[in-house]
Amino acid sequence: MQTMQIVRDTKPLSVPPATHQGLSACEICSAQNVCLSGLFSKMEADGNDSLVAGRRRVARHASLFREGDLLDTLFAVRFGQFKSIRRDSSGGLRVAQFYMSGDLIGLDAIANGRHNFRLTALENSEVCELSYAAITKKMATHPQFQRQFLQVMSNALKDEHDHSAVLSRSSLDERFACFLLSTGDKYERLGYSNKSFRLSMTRGDIGSYLGTTVESVSRLIARFNAQYPVSIVGRTVQLYDRKFLASFLAREQP
Amino acid sequence: MQTMQIVRDTKPLSVPPATHQGLSACEICSAQNVCLSGLFSKMEADGNDSLVAGRRRVARHASLFREGDLLDTLFAVRFGQFKSIRRDSSGGLRVAQFYMSGDLIGLDAIANGRHNFRLTALENSEVCELSYAAITKKMATHPQFQRQFLQVMSNALKDEHDHSAVLSRSSLDERFACFLLSTGDKYERLGYSNKSFRLSMTRGDIGSYLGTTVESVSRLIARFNAQYPVSIVGRTVQLYDRKFLASFLAREQP
DNA sequence: CGCAAAGTTGATTAGGATCAAACTCAGTGG
DNA sequence: CCACTGAGTTTGATCCTAATCAACTTTGCG
């Protein structure tokens, strides 16, 4: 277990301003516009914080939970970023997903009550612990909330489908373009630019996520910088023409 | 639209015996042991058929719904098999999933109310139409059912994760071995042998599902027959040593 | 019987994996 | 303050898997 530490090279994506007082945790959360819990709190005035069982800071490189850990609460990212690391059937480790503010984590563990992957922070981050028991209880009495929660789960399912689609895509170029675009989309959802952002994961993580190797990612980036209207220097990404990237994905349809 | 037709080469996996009378649809269903609806009916004696809005036959090669169709009901497979065909971002078509008796279809469409893929029958099949409205209503009043439904969704999420893991697996051999084993598992769940079964999909479907080509699948099968304790002739599969297949997946763990 | 879909086989090629080595840079400790 | 250290990244050379193109066989169905 790592202990909490200050890391200078990465600032949290967004720190809740300290000026608000007497407001619920959700109301000062940077993720309130995209978070399940936040959506709900805007809709119903009563104590939404009963869902929030607590909050937890996770230092960069530290893990919030591991494969096989008991699921006691779901987690919603308040700020920062995470990666999930799955053990594939041949025992290798693969980055399965990246999570940002507002993302809900642990839905796949509901089935058997245990987590299926390890969750590691890419930067200093904070999560809300959401009591699953409280969620199911609230679903029974608040149809609106039930609808939303099911939509969130359904969306997670769709996202996984999409990831499969990206992986099954033959060309590495296409996979990477897809990754850049959807990462931009995620930042946009949070109110940032979708064409200018920082990658918080390593090249190795990207390679693992895309089903390829570090070396290939490195060459890929060099080639993208040379041939396409993008600039990727270190972890800083500039997409000068998102339409171009999107269109060179859509080549043929058999 | 294709019309209903008799197809001689493929028999339905299992036809409910006609001897039962005065029983609910679920009680004579071949999928009752694995179906959400069936599970529920065993648990609570009251009218479970309110969930079942109807039944629908789908002829081989016919489609039950297409990408963009409105989601009105979820579907549970009674007998037969289906494949889902997704349009990936470059416009190509990919087989995303195979469904068998008891599988619940359409969960990913809850989020936006529209289906994300086309669903086509691999053989003459039959599905139950499950009213989503009735499901959500029942969830609110029956905690046990709520728990089960959420578990089913969570499981679907996990399955998608697994599919991603298979796709990200480098070697084609491993991907294929994985496919054979998990197909066997699915048959086993339904009470059949997990080492002796028929594939109801074409080589092309398999290739698409595994992210490769028809030719590669063909060569793959030839090589498997020669090198491994399996026999795959036409669509008939015999796995003489499942442990062997499983173990050659687990080679190294870095 | 004949055509279309499904499946097999062969030859060639290209895209990445792999192995190897050097370089960059942030965090650590003398 | 600077050198050491190790993780992260880049670059080069080689090899191999699977895509591609093409021809052919088999199967199934009207």
Coordinates of C-alpha atoms (C1' of nucleotides) in Angstrom, one line a residue:
Chain A
M1 CA 0.0 0.0 0.0
Q2 CA 1.3 3.4 -0.9
T3 CA 0.7 6.3 1.4
M4 CA -0.7 9.7 0.5
Q5 CA 1.8 12.0 -1.1
I6 CA 2.1 15.3 -2.8
V7 CA 2.9 15.0 -6.5
R8 CA 4.0 18.1 -8.2
D9 CA 3.9 17.3 -11.8
T10 CA 0.2 16.8 -12.1
K11 CA -2.4 19.1 -10.8
P12 CA -5.9 17.8 -10.2
L13 CA -8.2 18.5 -13.2
S14 CA -10.3 20.7 -11.1
V15 CA -10.5 21.4 -7.4
P16 CA -13.8 22.4 -5.9
P17 CA -13.6 26.0 -4.9
A18 CA -13.4 26.5 -1.2
T19 CA -15.7 29.5 -1.2
H20 CA -19.0 27.7 -0.9
Q21 CA -20.3 27.0 2.5
G22 CA -23.3 25.3 3.9
L23 CA -23.9 23.5 0.6
S24 CA -24.1 19.7 0.1
A25 CA -21.1 17.9 -1.2
C26 CA -22.7 17.5 -4.6
E27 CA -23.4 21.1 -5.0
I28 CA -19.7 22.1 -4.9
C29 CA -18.5 19.1 -6.9
S30 CA -16.8 19.6 -10.2
A31 CA -18.6 16.7 -11.6
Q32 CA -22.1 17.8 -10.7
N33 CA -23.3 18.2 -14.3
V34 CA -22.3 14.7 -15.4
C35 CA -22.6 12.8 -12.2
L36 CA -25.6 10.5 -11.4
S37 CA -25.7 11.8 -7.9
G38 CA -25.4 15.4 -8.9
L39 CA -28.2 15.0 -11.5
F40 CA -30.4 13.6 -8.8
S41 CA -29.6 16.3 -6.3
K42 CA -30.7 19.0 -8.7
M43 CA -34.0 17.2 -9.3
E44 CA -35.1 16.4 -5.8
A45 CA -34.4 18.8 -3.0
D46 CA -34.4 16.3 -0.2
G47 CA -31.2 14.8 1.3
N48 CA -29.4 13.3 -1.5
D49 CA -26.3 13.0 0.6
S50 CA -27.7 9.8 2.1
L51 CA -26.4 8.2 -1.1
V52 CA -23.0 9.5 -0.4
A53 CA -21.5 7.2 2.2
G54 CA -18.2 9.1 2.2
R55 CA -15.4 10.5 0.2
R56 CA -11.9 9.1 -0.4
R57 CA -8.7 10.6 -1.7
V58 CA -6.5 8.4 -3.8
A59 CA -2.9 9.4 -4.5
R60 CA -1.4 9.0 -7.9
H61 CA -0.4 5.4 -8.6
A62 CA -2.4 4.2 -5.6
S63 CA -5.2 1.7 -6.0
L64 CA -8.7 2.2 -4.7
F65 CA -9.6 -1.5 -5.0
R66 CA -8.2 -4.7 -6.5
E67 CA -9.6 -7.7 -8.4
G68 CA -11.5 -9.8 -6.0
D69 CA -12.2 -7.1 -3.4
L70 CA -15.6 -7.1 -2.0
L71 CA -17.9 -4.5 -3.5
D72 CA -19.3 -2.5 -0.6
T73 CA -19.9 0.8 -2.4
L74 CA -19.9 2.1 -5.9
F75 CA -17.6 5.0 -6.6
A76 CA -18.2 8.3 -8.5
V77 CA -15.1 10.2 -9.5
R78 CA -15.1 13.8 -8.1
F79 CA -11.9 14.9 -9.7
G80 CA -8.8 13.3 -11.1
Q81 CA -8.6 10.2 -13.3
F82 CA -8.3 6.5 -13.0
K83 CA -7.5 3.5 -15.1
S84 CA -9.0 0.0 -14.6
I85 CA -6.6 -2.9 -15.0
R86 CA -8.1 -6.3 -15.9
R87 CA -6.4 -9.7 -15.8
D88 CA -7.2 -11.3 -19.2
S89 CA -7.7 -15.0 -19.4
S90 CA -4.0 -15.6 -20.2
G91 CA -3.0 -13.9 -17.0
G92 CA -1.7 -10.7 -18.7
L93 CA -2.7 -7.3 -17.4
R94 CA -4.6 -5.0 -19.7
V95 CA -5.9 -1.5 -19.2
A96 CA -9.6 -1.8 -19.8
Q97 CA -10.9 1.7 -19.3
F98 CA -10.1 5.2 -18.3
Y99 CA -12.4 7.1 -15.9
M100 CA -12.9 10.8 -15.4
S101 CA -15.0 13.1 -13.2
G102 CA -18.6 12.0 -13.0
D103 CA -17.9 8.5 -14.1
L104 CA -19.5 5.7 -12.0
I105 CA -17.3 2.8 -11.2
G106 CA -18.1 -0.7 -10.0
L107 CA -21.4 -1.5 -11.9
D108 CA -19.9 -4.7 -13.3
A109 CA -19.2 -5.9 -9.8
I110 CA -22.9 -5.9 -8.7
A111 CA -23.5 -9.3 -10.3
N112 CA -21.2 -11.3 -8.0
G113 CA -20.4 -8.8 -5.3
R114 CA -16.7 -8.7 -6.2
H115 CA -14.6 -6.3 -8.3
N116 CA -13.4 -7.6 -11.6
F117 CA -10.4 -5.4 -11.9
R118 CA -7.9 -3.2 -10.1
L119 CA -8.6 0.5 -10.1
T120 CA -5.5 2.8 -10.0
A121 CA -5.3 6.6 -9.9
L122 CA -3.5 8.3 -12.8
E123 CA -3.3 11.5 -10.8
N124 CA -4.2 12.6 -7.3
S125 CA -7.9 12.1 -7.3
E126 CA -11.0 12.0 -5.1
V127 CA -14.1 9.8 -5.3
C128 CA -17.5 9.7 -3.6
E129 CA -18.5 6.4 -2.1
L130 CA -22.1 5.6 -3.0
S131 CA -23.9 3.1 -0.9
Y132 CA -25.3 0.5 -3.2
A133 CA -28.0 -0.4 -0.7
A134 CA -29.1 3.2 -0.5
I135 CA -29.2 3.3 -4.3
T136 CA -31.5 0.3 -4.6
K137 CA -33.7 1.6 -1.9
K138 CA -34.0 4.9 -3.5
M139 CA -34.7 3.4 -6.8
A140 CA -37.8 1.6 -5.4
T141 CA -39.3 4.8 -4.1
H142 CA -38.2 7.4 -6.7
P143 CA -39.1 6.3 -10.2
Q144 CA -37.2 9.2 -11.7
F145 CA -34.1 8.0 -10.0
Q146 CA -34.7 4.5 -11.0
R147 CA -35.0 5.5 -14.6
Q148 CA -31.7 7.5 -14.4
F149 CA -29.8 4.7 -12.7
L150 CA -30.9 2.2 -15.3
Q151 CA -29.9 4.6 -18.0
V152 CA -26.5 5.0 -16.5
M153 CA -26.0 1.2 -16.4
S154 CA -27.3 0.9 -20.0
N155 CA -24.9 3.6 -21.0
A156 CA -22.0 1.8 -19.4
L157 CA -23.0 -1.2 -21.5
K158 CA -23.1 0.8 -24.6
D159 CA -19.7 2.3 -23.8
E160 CA -18.3 -1.2 -23.4
H161 CA -19.8 -2.2 -26.8
D162 CA -18.0 0.8 -28.2
H163 CA -14.7 -0.2 -26.7
S164 CA -15.1 -3.6 -28.2
A165 CA -15.8 -2.0 -31.6
V166 CA -12.6 0.1 -31.3
L167 CA -10.6 -3.0 -30.4
S168 CA -12.0 -5.0 -33.3
R169 CA -11.1 -2.2 -35.7
S170 CA -8.3 -3.5 -37.8
S171 CA -6.0 -0.6 -38.3
L172 CA -4.0 0.8 -35.4
D173 CA -4.3 4.3 -36.9
E174 CA -8.1 4.1 -36.7
R175 CA -8.0 2.8 -33.2
F176 CA -5.8 5.6 -32.1
A177 CA -7.8 8.3 -33.9
C178 CA -10.9 6.9 -32.2
F179 CA -9.1 7.1 -28.9
L180 CA -8.1 10.7 -29.4
L181 CA -11.6 11.8 -30.5
S182 CA -13.4 10.1 -27.6
T183 CA -10.9 11.4 -25.1
G184 CA -11.7 14.9 -26.4
D185 CA -15.4 14.1 -26.1
K186 CA -15.0 13.2 -22.5
Y187 CA -13.2 16.5 -21.7
E188 CA -15.9 18.3 -23.5
R189 CA -18.6 16.7 -21.4
L190 CA -16.8 18.2 -18.4
G191 CA -16.7 21.7 -19.9
Y192 CA -13.2 21.7 -21.3
S193 CA -11.9 21.9 -24.9
N194 CA -12.3 18.7 -26.9
K195 CA -9.3 19.5 -29.1
S196 CA -6.7 20.6 -26.6
F197 CA -6.0 18.5 -23.5
R198 CA -3.5 16.6 -21.6
L199 CA -3.2 12.8 -21.5
S200 CA -2.8 11.7 -18.0
M201 CA -1.8 8.1 -18.8
T202 CA 1.5 6.7 -20.0
R203 CA 2.2 5.5 -23.5
G204 CA 2.2 2.0 -22.1
D205 CA -1.4 2.5 -20.8
I206 CA -2.5 3.7 -24.1
G207 CA -0.9 0.7 -25.8
S208 CA -2.5 -1.7 -23.4
Y209 CA -5.9 0.0 -23.9
L210 CA -5.6 -0.2 -27.6
G211 CA -4.3 -3.7 -27.6
T212 CA -0.9 -2.9 -28.9
T213 CA 2.6 -2.2 -27.5
V214 CA 4.4 0.8 -26.2
E215 CA 6.7 1.0 -29.2
S216 CA 3.9 1.0 -31.6
V217 CA 2.2 3.8 -29.8
S218 CA 5.4 5.8 -29.9
R219 CA 5.7 5.3 -33.7
L220 CA 2.0 6.0 -34.1
I221 CA 2.3 9.3 -32.5
A222 CA 5.3 10.3 -34.5
R223 CA 3.5 9.4 -37.7
F224 CA 0.3 11.2 -36.6
N225 CA 2.4 14.4 -35.9
A226 CA 3.9 14.1 -39.3
Q227 CA 0.9 13.2 -41.4
Y228 CA -2.2 14.5 -39.7
P229 CA -3.4 17.8 -38.4
V230 CA -2.5 17.0 -34.8
S231 CA 0.2 17.9 -32.4
I232 CA 1.1 15.4 -29.6
V233 CA 4.1 16.5 -27.6
G234 CA 4.8 14.6 -24.5
R235 CA 1.3 14.4 -22.9
T236 CA -0.1 17.6 -24.5
V237 CA -2.5 17.0 -27.3
Q238 CA -3.8 19.4 -29.9
L239 CA -6.4 18.3 -32.4
Y240 CA -6.4 20.9 -35.2
D241 CA -9.1 19.2 -37.2
R242 CA -11.4 16.8 -35.5
K243 CA -13.5 16.4 -38.6
F244 CA -10.4 15.2 -40.5
L245 CA -9.8 12.5 -37.9
A246 CA -13.4 11.5 -37.9
S247 CA -13.6 11.3 -41.6
F248 CA -10.6 9.2 -42.1
L249 CA -12.3 6.7 -39.9
A250 CA -15.2 6.5 -42.3
R251 CA -13.7 5.1 -45.4
E252 CA -15.7 2.3 -46.8
Q253 CA -18.9 0.6 -45.8
P254 CA -19.3 -2.9 -47.2
Chain B
M1 CA -38.4 -8.2 -44.9
Q2 CA -38.2 -11.9 -45.1
T3 CA -41.2 -14.1 -44.6
M4 CA -41.4 -17.1 -42.3
Q5 CA -40.0 -20.2 -43.8
I6 CA -39.2 -23.7 -42.9
V7 CA -35.5 -24.4 -42.9
R8 CA -34.5 -28.0 -43.0
D9 CA -30.8 -27.9 -42.2
T10 CA -31.1 -26.5 -38.7
K11 CA -33.4 -27.7 -36.0
P12 CA -34.3 -25.4 -33.2
L13 CA -32.0 -26.1 -30.2
S14 CA -34.9 -27.3 -28.2
V15 CA -38.6 -27.1 -28.7
P16 CA -40.8 -26.9 -25.7
P17 CA -42.7 -30.2 -25.4
A18 CA -46.3 -30.0 -26.3
T19 CA -47.5 -32.2 -23.5
H20 CA -47.8 -29.6 -20.8
Q21 CA -51.2 -27.8 -20.5
G22 CA -52.5 -25.1 -18.3
L23 CA -49.1 -23.9 -17.4
S24 CA -47.7 -20.4 -17.9
A25 CA -45.5 -19.7 -20.9
C26 CA -42.5 -19.6 -18.7
E27 CA -43.1 -23.0 -17.1
I28 CA -42.8 -24.8 -20.4
C29 CA -40.0 -22.7 -21.7
S30 CA -36.7 -24.4 -22.5
A31 CA -34.9 -21.4 -21.1
Q32 CA -36.6 -21.3 -17.7
N33 CA -33.5 -22.2 -15.8
V34 CA -31.4 -19.4 -17.2
C35 CA -34.0 -16.8 -18.0
L36 CA -34.6 -13.8 -15.8
S37 CA -38.3 -14.2 -16.3
G38 CA -38.2 -17.8 -15.5
L39 CA -36.2 -17.3 -12.4
F40 CA -38.7 -14.9 -11.2
S41 CA -41.6 -17.1 -11.9
K42 CA -40.2 -19.8 -9.7
M43 CA -39.7 -17.4 -6.9
E44 CA -43.1 -15.7 -6.8
A45 CA -46.2 -17.5 -7.6
D46 CA -48.2 -14.6 -8.8
G47 CA -48.8 -13.7 -12.4
N48 CA -45.4 -13.4 -13.9
D49 CA -46.8 -13.3 -17.4
S50 CA -47.6 -9.7 -17.0
L51 CA -44.0 -9.1 -17.9
V52 CA -44.3 -11.1 -21.0
A53 CA -46.0 -8.8 -23.5
G54 CA -46.0 -11.4 -26.3
R55 CA -44.0 -13.9 -28.2
R56 CA -42.4 -13.7 -31.6
R57 CA -41.1 -16.2 -34.1
V58 CA -38.1 -15.2 -36.1
A59 CA -37.1 -17.2 -39.2
R60 CA -33.5 -17.9 -39.9
H61 CA -31.7 -14.9 -41.5
A62 CA -34.6 -12.6 -40.6
S63 CA -34.0 -9.6 -38.3
L64 CA -35.9 -8.9 -35.2
F65 CA -34.9 -5.2 -35.1
R66 CA -32.4 -2.9 -36.7
E67 CA -30.0 -0.2 -35.6
G68 CA -32.0 2.9 -34.8
D69 CA -35.3 1.1 -34.2
L70 CA -37.2 2.3 -31.2
L71 CA -36.9 0.1 -28.1
D72 CA -40.4 -0.9 -27.0
T73 CA -39.7 -4.2 -25.4
L74 CA -36.7 -6.2 -24.3
F75 CA -36.4 -9.6 -25.7
A76 CA -35.6 -12.9 -24.0
V77 CA -34.6 -15.8 -26.3
R78 CA -36.9 -18.8 -25.9
F79 CA -35.1 -21.1 -28.3
G80 CA -32.8 -20.7 -31.2
Q81 CA -29.9 -18.4 -31.6
F82 CA -29.2 -14.8 -32.7
K83 CA -26.3 -12.6 -33.7
S84 CA -26.0 -8.9 -33.1
I85 CA -24.5 -6.8 -35.9
R86 CA -23.0 -3.4 -35.1
R87 CA -21.9 -0.7 -37.4
D88 CA -18.4 0.3 -36.2
S89 CA -17.3 3.9 -36.6
S90 CA -15.8 3.3 -40.0
G91 CA -19.1 2.1 -41.3
G92 CA -18.1 -1.6 -41.4
L93 CA -20.4 -4.2 -40.0
R94 CA -19.2 -6.4 -37.2
V95 CA -20.7 -9.3 -35.3
A96 CA -20.7 -8.1 -31.7
Q97 CA -22.3 -10.9 -29.9
F98 CA -24.1 -14.3 -30.1
Y99 CA -27.2 -14.9 -28.1
M100 CA -28.7 -18.2 -26.9
S101 CA -31.8 -19.4 -25.0
G102 CA -32.4 -17.3 -21.9
D103 CA -30.2 -14.4 -23.0
L104 CA -31.8 -11.0 -22.5
I105 CA -31.4 -8.6 -25.4
G106 CA -31.7 -4.8 -25.6
L107 CA -30.3 -3.7 -22.3
D108 CA -27.9 -1.3 -24.0
A109 CA -30.8 0.4 -25.7
I110 CA -32.4 1.6 -22.5
A111 CA -30.1 4.6 -22.3
N112 CA -31.4 6.4 -25.4
G113 CA -34.5 4.4 -26.3
R114 CA -33.1 3.1 -29.6
H115 CA -31.4 -0.1 -30.6
N116 CA -27.7 0.1 -31.3
F117 CA -27.4 -2.9 -33.6
R118 CA -29.3 -5.2 -35.9
L119 CA -30.4 -8.5 -34.4
T120 CA -30.5 -11.4 -36.8
A121 CA -31.6 -15.0 -36.2
L122 CA -29.0 -17.7 -36.9
E123 CA -31.7 -20.3 -37.0
N124 CA -35.5 -20.4 -36.6
S125 CA -36.0 -18.9 -33.2
E126 CA -38.5 -17.6 -30.8
V127 CA -38.3 -14.7 -28.3
C128 CA -40.4 -13.4 -25.5
E129 CA -41.2 -9.7 -25.6
L130 CA -40.7 -8.3 -22.1
S131 CA -42.3 -5.0 -21.4
Y132 CA -39.7 -2.6 -20.0
A133 CA -42.4 -0.5 -18.3
A134 CA -43.7 -3.6 -16.5
I135 CA -40.1 -4.5 -15.5
T136 CA -39.4 -1.2 -14.0
K137 CA -42.7 -1.2 -12.2
K138 CA -42.1 -4.7 -10.8
M139 CA -38.6 -3.7 -9.7
A140 CA -40.1 -0.9 -7.5
T141 CA -42.4 -3.3 -5.7
H142 CA -40.4 -6.5 -5.6
P143 CA -36.9 -6.1 -4.1
Q144 CA -35.9 -9.6 -5.0
F145 CA -36.7 -8.9 -8.6
Q146 CA -34.9 -5.6 -8.6
R147 CA -31.9 -7.3 -7.3
Q148 CA -32.0 -9.9 -10.0
F149 CA -32.5 -7.5 -12.8
L150 CA -29.6 -5.4 -11.7
Q151 CA -27.5 -8.5 -11.5
V152 CA -28.5 -9.4 -15.0
M153 CA -27.5 -6.0 -16.2
S154 CA -24.3 -6.1 -14.3
N155 CA -23.5 -9.5 -15.8
A156 CA -24.1 -8.2 -19.3
L157 CA -21.6 -5.5 -18.5
K158 CA -19.1 -8.1 -17.3
D159 CA -19.7 -10.2 -20.4
E160 CA -18.9 -7.2 -22.6
H161 CA -15.7 -6.6 -20.6
D162 CA -14.8 -10.2 -21.3
H163 CA -15.4 -9.8 -25.0
S164 CA -13.1 -6.8 -25.0
A165 CA -10.5 -8.9 -23.2
V166 CA -10.8 -11.5 -25.9
L167 CA -10.5 -9.0 -28.6
S168 CA -7.5 -7.3 -27.1
R169 CA -5.8 -10.7 -26.8
S170 CA -3.0 -10.7 -29.3
S171 CA -2.9 -14.2 -30.7
L172 CA -5.6 -15.4 -32.9
D173 CA -5.2 -18.9 -31.6
E174 CA -5.9 -17.7 -28.1
R175 CA -8.9 -15.7 -29.2
F176 CA -10.3 -18.7 -31.0
A177 CA -9.7 -21.1 -28.1
C178 CA -11.4 -18.6 -25.9
F179 CA -14.4 -18.5 -28.2
L180 CA -14.7 -22.3 -28.3
L181 CA -14.5 -22.6 -24.5
S182 CA -17.1 -19.9 -23.8
T183 CA -19.4 -21.3 -26.5
G184 CA -19.2 -24.6 -24.7
D185 CA -19.9 -22.9 -21.4
K186 CA -23.1 -21.4 -22.8
Y187 CA -24.3 -24.8 -24.0
E188 CA -23.5 -26.2 -20.6
R189 CA -25.6 -23.6 -18.9
L190 CA -28.5 -24.8 -21.0
G191 CA -28.0 -28.4 -20.0
Y192 CA -26.0 -29.6 -23.0
S193 CA -22.5 -30.9 -23.3
N194 CA -19.8 -28.2 -23.1
K195 CA -17.5 -30.3 -25.3
S196 CA -19.7 -31.4 -28.1
F197 CA -21.9 -29.0 -29.9
R198 CA -22.8 -27.4 -33.2
L199 CA -21.9 -23.9 -34.3
S200 CA -24.9 -22.2 -35.8
M201 CA -22.9 -19.3 -37.2
T202 CA -20.9 -19.1 -40.4
R203 CA -17.1 -18.9 -40.5
G204 CA -17.6 -15.3 -41.6
D205 CA -19.6 -14.5 -38.5
I206 CA -16.8 -16.1 -36.3
G207 CA -14.2 -14.1 -38.1
S208 CA -16.1 -10.9 -37.7
Y209 CA -16.7 -11.6 -34.0
L210 CA -13.0 -12.4 -33.4
G211 CA -11.9 -9.4 -35.4
T212 CA -10.3 -11.3 -38.2
T213 CA -11.2 -12.7 -41.7
V214 CA -13.0 -15.7 -43.1
E215 CA -9.8 -17.1 -44.5
S216 CA -8.0 -16.9 -41.2
V217 CA -10.7 -18.7 -39.5
S218 CA -10.6 -21.4 -42.0
R219 CA -6.8 -21.8 -41.6
L220 CA -7.2 -21.6 -37.9
I221 CA -9.6 -24.5 -37.8
A222 CA -7.4 -26.6 -40.0
R223 CA -4.5 -25.9 -37.7
F224 CA -6.5 -26.6 -34.5
N225 CA -7.7 -29.9 -36.0
A226 CA -4.1 -30.9 -36.7
Q227 CA -2.4 -29.7 -33.6
Y228 CA -4.9 -29.6 -30.7
P229 CA -7.2 -32.2 -29.2
V230 CA -10.3 -30.9 -31.0
S231 CA -12.3 -31.9 -34.0
I232 CA -14.1 -29.2 -36.0
V233 CA -15.8 -30.6 -39.1
G234 CA -18.2 -28.3 -40.8
R235 CA -20.2 -26.9 -37.9
T236 CA -19.7 -29.9 -35.6
V237 CA -17.3 -29.2 -32.7
Q238 CA -15.7 -31.8 -30.4
L239 CA -13.5 -30.6 -27.6
Y240 CA -11.6 -33.6 -26.4
D241 CA -9.6 -31.7 -23.8
R242 CA -11.0 -28.5 -22.5
K243 CA -8.3 -28.2 -19.9
F244 CA -5.7 -28.3 -22.6
L245 CA -7.3 -25.4 -24.4
A246 CA -7.7 -23.5 -21.2
S247 CA -4.1 -24.1 -20.1
F248 CA -2.6 -23.0 -23.4
L249 CA -4.3 -19.7 -22.8
A250 CA -2.5 -19.2 -19.5
R251 CA 1.1 -19.1 -20.6
E252 CA 2.8 -16.2 -19.0
Q253 CA 1.7 -13.6 -16.5
P254 CA 4.0 -10.5 -16.5
Chain C
dC1 C1' -29.8 -29.3 -62.5
dG2 C1' -27.8 -25.0 -61.7
dC3 C1' -26.8 -21.1 -59.3
dA4 C1' -25.5 -18.7 -55.0
dA5 C1' -23.6 -18.8 -50.6
dA6 C1' -20.2 -20.9 -47.7
dG7 C1' -15.9 -22.7 -47.1
dT8 C1' -11.0 -24.0 -48.4
dT9 C1' -6.4 -23.4 -50.2
dG10 C1' -2.4 -20.9 -52.2
dA11 C1' 0.9 -16.9 -53.0
dT12 C1' 2.2 -12.5 -51.7
dT13 C1' 2.5 -8.5 -48.9
dA14 C1' 2.3 -5.3 -45.1
dG15 C1' 1.6 -4.0 -40.5
dG16 C1' 3.0 -4.7 -36.0
dA17 C1' 5.4 -7.6 -32.6
dT18 C1' 9.7 -8.4 -30.7
dC19 C1' 14.4 -7.7 -29.4
dA20 C1' 17.9 -4.4 -28.5
dA21 C1' 19.7 0.0 -27.3
dA22 C1' 19.8 4.8 -26.3
dC23 C1' 17.8 8.9 -24.4
dT24 C1' 14.8 12.0 -21.3
dC25 C1' 13.3 13.5 -17.2
dA26 C1' 11.4 13.6 -12.5
dG27 C1' 12.3 12.2 -7.9
dT28 C1' 15.9 10.7 -4.5
dG29 C1' 19.7 11.0 -1.8
dG30 C1' 24.4 12.2 -0.9
Chain D
dC1 C1' 23.3 21.5 -5.8
dC2 C1' 24.3 17.8 -8.6
dA3 C1' 24.8 13.0 -9.7
dC4 C1' 22.3 8.8 -9.4
dT5 C1' 18.3 6.0 -10.5
dG6 C1' 14.6 4.1 -12.7
dA7 C1' 10.4 4.8 -15.1
dG8 C1' 8.9 6.4 -19.3
dT9 C1' 9.8 7.2 -24.1
dT10 C1' 12.0 7.0 -28.6
dT11 C1' 14.4 4.8 -32.4
dG12 C1' 16.4 1.0 -35.2
dA13 C1' 16.6 -3.8 -37.2
dT14 C1' 14.5 -8.0 -37.9
dC15 C1' 10.9 -11.5 -38.0
dC16 C1' 6.3 -13.3 -38.2
dT17 C1' 1.5 -13.3 -38.1
dA18 C1' -2.5 -12.5 -40.5
dA19 C1' -4.6 -9.4 -44.3
dT20 C1' -5.2 -9.4 -49.0
dC21 C1' -6.0 -11.0 -53.6
dA22 C1' -7.2 -14.9 -56.3
dA23 C1' -8.8 -19.3 -57.6
dC24 C1' -11.2 -23.2 -56.6
dT25 C1' -14.3 -26.6 -54.1
dT26 C1' -18.3 -27.8 -51.5
dT27 C1' -22.8 -27.3 -49.8
dG28 C1' -27.4 -26.1 -49.9
dC29 C1' -31.6 -24.5 -52.0
dG30 C1' -35.0 -23.1 -55.7

